[in-house]
């Protein structure tokens, strides 16, 4: 068991052994947090990079950490969540350049929340993507995860730390906006 108080004191003194102890003690937890957010979108290497970035960020800003405001575990998880969401956004933007790979990876089943390729032609996907970029957050992120990556609403809710009912409502409203946009641009 890690004695957080002593560990934090040693980290603030830039003790490299304490930094190694921090990594040993919390890397599995941060990996789990990041992998949960990047599941189905990022690779294992993406997750490992994000975890490494989290530890580097903490190490570089250790003086800013206030144990009275949050426990070390909570603080590290907040950093991990934030960095993983940043990476998720980056990966989504990269996929904009190669939409064919998105369609190669998606399932071909038709449900009430149809994948976009069942609603429109592949040629229109880029226009829809650009239109979605005008949506406010978290709507844009919810719709991207639902329609482009086909994540289930419960998975989206877990990734974004929002209620499942909020995800369903954002998907419903977003679907209506997208249908109107597609109808106007066909």
PDB file of C-alpha atoms in Angstrom:
ATOM      1  CA  UNK A   1       0.000   0.000   0.000  1.00  0.00           C
ATOM      2  CA  UNK A   2       1.325   3.405  -0.967  1.00  0.00           C
ATOM      3  CA  UNK A   3       1.582   6.045   1.744  1.00  0.00           C
ATOM      4  CA  UNK A   4       0.311   8.962  -0.326  1.00  0.00           C
ATOM      5  CA  UNK A   5       1.412  11.691   2.056  1.00  0.00           C
ATOM      6  CA  UNK A   6       5.055  10.557   2.044  1.00  0.00           C
ATOM      7  CA  UNK A   7       4.960   9.850  -1.678  1.00  0.00           C
ATOM      8  CA  UNK A   8       3.629  13.320  -2.476  1.00  0.00           C
ATOM      9  CA  UNK A   9       6.259  14.952  -0.282  1.00  0.00           C
ATOM     10  CA  UNK A  10       9.005  13.028  -2.077  1.00  0.00           C
ATOM     11  CA  UNK A  11       7.474  13.794  -5.497  1.00  0.00           C
ATOM     12  CA  UNK A  12       7.451  17.511  -4.703  1.00  0.00           C
ATOM     13  CA  UNK A  13      11.162  17.168  -3.947  1.00  0.00           C
ATOM     14  CA  UNK A  14      11.529  15.640  -7.456  1.00  0.00           C
ATOM     15  CA  UNK A  15      12.679  12.316  -6.074  1.00  0.00           C
ATOM     16  CA  UNK A  16      12.973   9.968  -9.067  1.00  0.00           C
ATOM     17  CA  UNK A  17      12.429   6.871  -6.934  1.00  0.00           C
ATOM     18  CA  UNK A  18       9.125   8.350  -5.793  1.00  0.00           C
ATOM     19  CA  UNK A  19       8.235   8.940  -9.448  1.00  0.00           C
ATOM     20  CA  UNK A  20       8.961   5.284 -10.217  1.00  0.00           C
ATOM     21  CA  UNK A  21       6.833   4.280  -7.233  1.00  0.00           C
ATOM     22  CA  UNK A  22       4.018   6.494  -8.522  1.00  0.00           C
ATOM     23  CA  UNK A  23       4.183   4.805 -11.923  1.00  0.00           C
ATOM     24  CA  UNK A  24       4.297   1.328 -10.395  1.00  0.00           C
ATOM     25  CA  UNK A  25       1.393   2.089  -8.101  1.00  0.00           C
ATOM     26  CA  UNK A  26      -0.947   3.801 -10.534  1.00  0.00           C
ATOM     27  CA  UNK A  27      -0.095   2.752 -14.098  1.00  0.00           C
ATOM     28  CA  UNK A  28      -2.609  -0.105 -14.166  1.00  0.00           C
ATOM     29  CA  UNK A  29      -5.403   2.173 -12.943  1.00  0.00           C
ATOM     30  CA  UNK A  30      -4.602   4.898 -15.476  1.00  0.00           C
ATOM     31  CA  UNK A  31      -4.312   2.313 -18.244  1.00  0.00           C
ATOM     32  CA  UNK A  32      -7.804   1.061 -17.379  1.00  0.00           C
ATOM     33  CA  UNK A  33      -9.245   4.591 -17.401  1.00  0.00           C
ATOM     34  CA  UNK A  34      -7.622   5.480 -20.732  1.00  0.00           C
ATOM     35  CA  UNK A  35      -8.417   2.145 -22.363  1.00  0.00           C
ATOM     36  CA  UNK A  36     -12.064   2.561 -21.408  1.00  0.00           C
ATOM     37  CA  UNK A  37     -12.238   5.911 -23.159  1.00  0.00           C
ATOM     38  CA  UNK A  38     -10.234   4.889 -26.229  1.00  0.00           C
ATOM     39  CA  UNK A  39     -11.796   1.423 -26.587  1.00  0.00           C
ATOM     40  CA  UNK A  40     -12.605   0.679 -30.210  1.00  0.00           C
ATOM     41  CA  UNK A  41     -10.966   3.859 -31.458  1.00  0.00           C
ATOM     42  CA  UNK A  42      -7.356   3.890 -30.285  1.00  0.00           C
ATOM     43  CA  UNK A  43      -4.682   1.235 -30.271  1.00  0.00           C
ATOM     44  CA  UNK A  44      -2.863  -0.172 -27.257  1.00  0.00           C
ATOM     45  CA  UNK A  45       0.012   2.148 -28.166  1.00  0.00           C
ATOM     46  CA  UNK A  46      -2.359   5.140 -28.028  1.00  0.00           C
ATOM     47  CA  UNK A  47      -3.431   4.107 -24.544  1.00  0.00           C
ATOM     48  CA  UNK A  48       0.160   3.611 -23.410  1.00  0.00           C
ATOM     49  CA  UNK A  49       1.132   7.017 -24.828  1.00  0.00           C
ATOM     50  CA  UNK A  50      -1.706   8.714 -22.985  1.00  0.00           C
ATOM     51  CA  UNK A  51      -0.759   7.019 -19.711  1.00  0.00           C
ATOM     52  CA  UNK A  52       2.853   8.118 -20.151  1.00  0.00           C
ATOM     53  CA  UNK A  53       1.672  11.664 -20.893  1.00  0.00           C
ATOM     54  CA  UNK A  54      -0.367  11.640 -17.677  1.00  0.00           C
ATOM     55  CA  UNK A  55       2.640  10.748 -15.548  1.00  0.00           C
ATOM     56  CA  UNK A  56       4.823  13.326 -17.326  1.00  0.00           C
ATOM     57  CA  UNK A  57       2.203  16.017 -16.845  1.00  0.00           C
ATOM     58  CA  UNK A  58       1.896  15.201 -13.156  1.00  0.00           C
ATOM     59  CA  UNK A  59       5.682  15.133 -12.701  1.00  0.00           C
ATOM     60  CA  UNK A  60       6.102  18.501 -14.419  1.00  0.00           C
ATOM     61  CA  UNK A  61       3.277  20.098 -12.428  1.00  0.00           C
ATOM     62  CA  UNK A  62       3.569  18.269  -9.125  1.00  0.00           C
ATOM     63  CA  UNK A  63       3.848  21.556  -7.211  1.00  0.00           C
ATOM     64  CA  UNK A  64       0.325  22.464  -8.341  1.00  0.00           C
ATOM     65  CA  UNK A  65      -1.168  19.333  -6.792  1.00  0.00           C
ATOM     66  CA  UNK A  66      -3.129  20.091  -3.612  1.00  0.00           C
ATOM     67  CA  UNK A  67      -3.963  16.947  -1.605  1.00  0.00           C
ATOM     68  CA  UNK A  68      -6.636  18.884   0.306  1.00  0.00           C
ATOM     69  CA  UNK A  69      -8.664  19.321  -2.896  1.00  0.00           C
ATOM     70  CA  UNK A  70      -8.454  15.746  -4.236  1.00  0.00           C
ATOM     71  CA  UNK A  71      -6.807  12.463  -3.407  1.00  0.00           C
ATOM     72  CA  UNK A  72      -3.866  11.403  -5.544  1.00  0.00           C
ATOM     73  CA  UNK A  73      -5.834   8.575  -7.164  1.00  0.00           C
ATOM     74  CA  UNK A  74      -8.709  10.918  -8.050  1.00  0.00           C
ATOM     75  CA  UNK A  75      -6.351  13.579  -9.356  1.00  0.00           C
ATOM     76  CA  UNK A  76      -4.438  11.145 -11.560  1.00  0.00           C
ATOM     77  CA  UNK A  77      -7.694   9.688 -12.904  1.00  0.00           C
ATOM     78  CA  UNK A  78      -8.898  13.195 -13.786  1.00  0.00           C
ATOM     79  CA  UNK A  79      -5.682  13.833 -15.720  1.00  0.00           C
ATOM     80  CA  UNK A  80      -6.018  10.446 -17.441  1.00  0.00           C
ATOM     81  CA  UNK A  81      -9.623  11.083 -18.437  1.00  0.00           C
ATOM     82  CA  UNK A  82      -8.790  14.512 -19.796  1.00  0.00           C
ATOM     83  CA  UNK A  83      -5.774  13.309 -21.810  1.00  0.00           C
ATOM     84  CA  UNK A  84      -7.681  10.276 -23.138  1.00  0.00           C
ATOM     85  CA  UNK A  85     -10.566  12.469 -24.327  1.00  0.00           C
ATOM     86  CA  UNK A  86      -8.017  14.749 -26.020  1.00  0.00           C
ATOM     87  CA  UNK A  87      -6.515  11.720 -27.773  1.00  0.00           C
ATOM     88  CA  UNK A  88      -9.981  10.496 -28.747  1.00  0.00           C
ATOM     89  CA  UNK A  89     -10.698  13.858 -30.386  1.00  0.00           C
ATOM     90  CA  UNK A  90      -7.360  13.736 -32.190  1.00  0.00           C
ATOM     91  CA  UNK A  91      -8.034  10.237 -33.477  1.00  0.00           C
ATOM     92  CA  UNK A  92     -11.494  11.294 -34.670  1.00  0.00           C
ATOM     93  CA  UNK A  93      -9.990  14.233 -36.571  1.00  0.00           C
ATOM     94  CA  UNK A  94      -7.403  11.942 -38.161  1.00  0.00           C
ATOM     95  CA  UNK A  95     -10.132   9.606 -39.313  1.00  0.00           C
ATOM     96  CA  UNK A  96     -11.741  12.520 -41.126  1.00  0.00           C
ATOM     97  CA  UNK A  97      -8.910  12.220 -43.637  1.00  0.00           C
ATOM     98  CA  UNK A  98      -9.621   8.554 -44.343  1.00  0.00           C
ATOM     99  CA  UNK A  99     -13.321   7.826 -44.077  1.00  0.00           C
ATOM    100  CA  UNK A 100     -13.035   4.676 -46.129  1.00  0.00           C
ATOM    101  CA  UNK A 101     -11.248   3.075 -43.172  1.00  0.00           C
ATOM    102  CA  UNK A 102     -14.158   4.060 -40.927  1.00  0.00           C
ATOM    103  CA  UNK A 103     -16.584   2.242 -43.197  1.00  0.00           C
ATOM    104  CA  UNK A 104     -14.363  -0.801 -43.498  1.00  0.00           C
ATOM    105  CA  UNK A 105     -14.424  -1.114 -39.700  1.00  0.00           C
ATOM    106  CA  UNK A 106     -18.152  -0.648 -39.151  1.00  0.00           C
ATOM    107  CA  UNK A 107     -20.862  -3.275 -38.901  1.00  0.00           C
ATOM    108  CA  UNK A 108     -23.426  -3.536 -41.668  1.00  0.00           C
ATOM    109  CA  UNK A 109     -26.478  -4.140 -39.510  1.00  0.00           C
ATOM    110  CA  UNK A 110     -29.402  -1.738 -39.641  1.00  0.00           C
ATOM    111  CA  UNK A 111     -30.930  -0.611 -36.360  1.00  0.00           C
ATOM    112  CA  UNK A 112     -32.975   2.331 -35.146  1.00  0.00           C
ATOM    113  CA  UNK A 113     -29.649   4.178 -34.748  1.00  0.00           C
ATOM    114  CA  UNK A 114     -28.520   3.302 -38.264  1.00  0.00           C
ATOM    115  CA  UNK A 115     -24.857   3.742 -39.096  1.00  0.00           C
ATOM    116  CA  UNK A 116     -24.436   6.732 -41.367  1.00  0.00           C
ATOM    117  CA  UNK A 117     -23.453   4.616 -44.346  1.00  0.00           C
ATOM    118  CA  UNK A 118     -26.953   3.098 -44.312  1.00  0.00           C
ATOM    119  CA  UNK A 119     -28.529   6.557 -44.389  1.00  0.00           C
ATOM    120  CA  UNK A 120     -26.345   8.279 -46.971  1.00  0.00           C
ATOM    121  CA  UNK A 121     -23.801   7.548 -49.642  1.00  0.00           C
ATOM    122  CA  UNK A 122     -20.112   7.453 -48.818  1.00  0.00           C
ATOM    123  CA  UNK A 123     -19.610  10.608 -50.879  1.00  0.00           C
ATOM    124  CA  UNK A 124     -21.800  12.572 -48.466  1.00  0.00           C
ATOM    125  CA  UNK A 125     -20.068  11.449 -45.287  1.00  0.00           C
ATOM    126  CA  UNK A 126     -17.448  14.191 -45.352  1.00  0.00           C
ATOM    127  CA  UNK A 127     -20.165  16.842 -45.694  1.00  0.00           C
ATOM    128  CA  UNK A 128     -22.031  15.333 -42.750  1.00  0.00           C
ATOM    129  CA  UNK A 129     -18.824  15.184 -40.718  1.00  0.00           C
ATOM    130  CA  UNK A 130     -18.119  18.854 -41.417  1.00  0.00           C
ATOM    131  CA  UNK A 131     -21.695  19.761 -40.521  1.00  0.00           C
ATOM    132  CA  UNK A 132     -21.371  17.850 -37.235  1.00  0.00           C
ATOM    133  CA  UNK A 133     -18.279  19.905 -36.370  1.00  0.00           C
ATOM    134  CA  UNK A 134     -20.596  22.912 -35.989  1.00  0.00           C
ATOM    135  CA  UNK A 135     -22.509  21.179 -33.170  1.00  0.00           C
ATOM    136  CA  UNK A 136     -21.688  22.231 -29.606  1.00  0.00           C
ATOM    137  CA  UNK A 137     -19.912  19.868 -27.240  1.00  0.00           C
ATOM    138  CA  UNK A 138     -20.810  17.341 -25.926  1.00  0.00           C
ATOM    139  CA  UNK A 139     -23.356  16.824 -28.756  1.00  0.00           C
ATOM    140  CA  UNK A 140     -20.609  16.554 -31.368  1.00  0.00           C
ATOM    141  CA  UNK A 141     -18.677  14.003 -29.334  1.00  0.00           C
ATOM    142  CA  UNK A 142     -21.774  11.933 -28.523  1.00  0.00           C
ATOM    143  CA  UNK A 143     -22.876  11.828 -32.169  1.00  0.00           C
ATOM    144  CA  UNK A 144     -19.387  11.004 -33.417  1.00  0.00           C
ATOM    145  CA  UNK A 145     -19.096   8.100 -31.004  1.00  0.00           C
ATOM    146  CA  UNK A 146     -22.605   6.851 -31.804  1.00  0.00           C
ATOM    147  CA  UNK A 147     -22.820   7.231 -35.569  1.00  0.00           C
ATOM    148  CA  UNK A 148     -19.217   6.981 -36.723  1.00  0.00           C
ATOM    149  CA  UNK A 149     -17.867   4.510 -34.163  1.00  0.00           C
ATOM    150  CA  UNK A 150     -21.191   2.819 -33.393  1.00  0.00           C
ATOM    151  CA  UNK A 151     -20.653   2.774 -29.651  1.00  0.00           C
ATOM    152  CA  UNK A 152     -23.698   1.877 -27.588  1.00  0.00           C
ATOM    153  CA  UNK A 153     -25.309   4.690 -25.573  1.00  0.00           C
ATOM    154  CA  UNK A 154     -24.292   3.024 -22.299  1.00  0.00           C
ATOM    155  CA  UNK A 155     -20.658   2.924 -23.453  1.00  0.00           C
ATOM    156  CA  UNK A 156     -20.797   6.567 -24.528  1.00  0.00           C
ATOM    157  CA  UNK A 157     -22.291   7.538 -21.166  1.00  0.00           C
ATOM    158  CA  UNK A 158     -19.477   5.728 -19.366  1.00  0.00           C
ATOM    159  CA  UNK A 159     -16.799   7.325 -21.538  1.00  0.00           C
ATOM    160  CA  UNK A 160     -18.142  10.839 -21.089  1.00  0.00           C
ATOM    161  CA  UNK A 161     -19.369  10.450 -17.494  1.00  0.00           C
ATOM    162  CA  UNK A 162     -22.909  11.524 -18.341  1.00  0.00           C
ATOM    163  CA  UNK A 163     -26.259   9.808 -17.708  1.00  0.00           C
ATOM    164  CA  UNK A 164     -27.393   7.332 -20.364  1.00  0.00           C
ATOM    165  CA  UNK A 165     -30.657   9.261 -20.687  1.00  0.00           C
ATOM    166  CA  UNK A 166     -28.663  12.363 -21.701  1.00  0.00           C
ATOM    167  CA  UNK A 167     -26.890  10.343 -24.398  1.00  0.00           C
ATOM    168  CA  UNK A 168     -30.211   9.045 -25.755  1.00  0.00           C
ATOM    169  CA  UNK A 169     -31.619  12.586 -25.859  1.00  0.00           C
ATOM    170  CA  UNK A 170     -28.546  14.018 -27.611  1.00  0.00           C
ATOM    171  CA  UNK A 171     -28.606  11.171 -30.151  1.00  0.00           C
ATOM    172  CA  UNK A 172     -32.323  11.702 -30.801  1.00  0.00           C
ATOM    173  CA  UNK A 173     -31.946  15.452 -31.338  1.00  0.00           C
ATOM    174  CA  UNK A 174     -28.767  15.017 -33.359  1.00  0.00           C
ATOM    175  CA  UNK A 175     -30.331  12.362 -35.568  1.00  0.00           C
ATOM    176  CA  UNK A 176     -33.154  14.777 -36.430  1.00  0.00           C
ATOM    177  CA  UNK A 177     -30.677  17.547 -37.324  1.00  0.00           C
ATOM    178  CA  UNK A 178     -28.665  15.137 -39.456  1.00  0.00           C
ATOM    179  CA  UNK A 179     -31.756  13.837 -41.257  1.00  0.00           C
ATOM    180  CA  UNK A 180     -32.796  17.402 -42.114  1.00  0.00           C
ATOM    181  CA  UNK A 181     -29.271  18.222 -43.287  1.00  0.00           C
ATOM    182  CA  UNK A 182     -29.109  15.084 -45.451  1.00  0.00           C
ATOM    183  CA  UNK A 183     -32.556  15.751 -46.943  1.00  0.00           C
ATOM    184  CA  UNK A 184     -31.585  19.342 -47.795  1.00  0.00           C
ATOM    185  CA  UNK A 185     -28.273  18.321 -49.374  1.00  0.00           C
ATOM    186  CA  UNK A 186     -29.236  15.350 -51.539  1.00  0.00           C
TER     187      UNK A 186
END
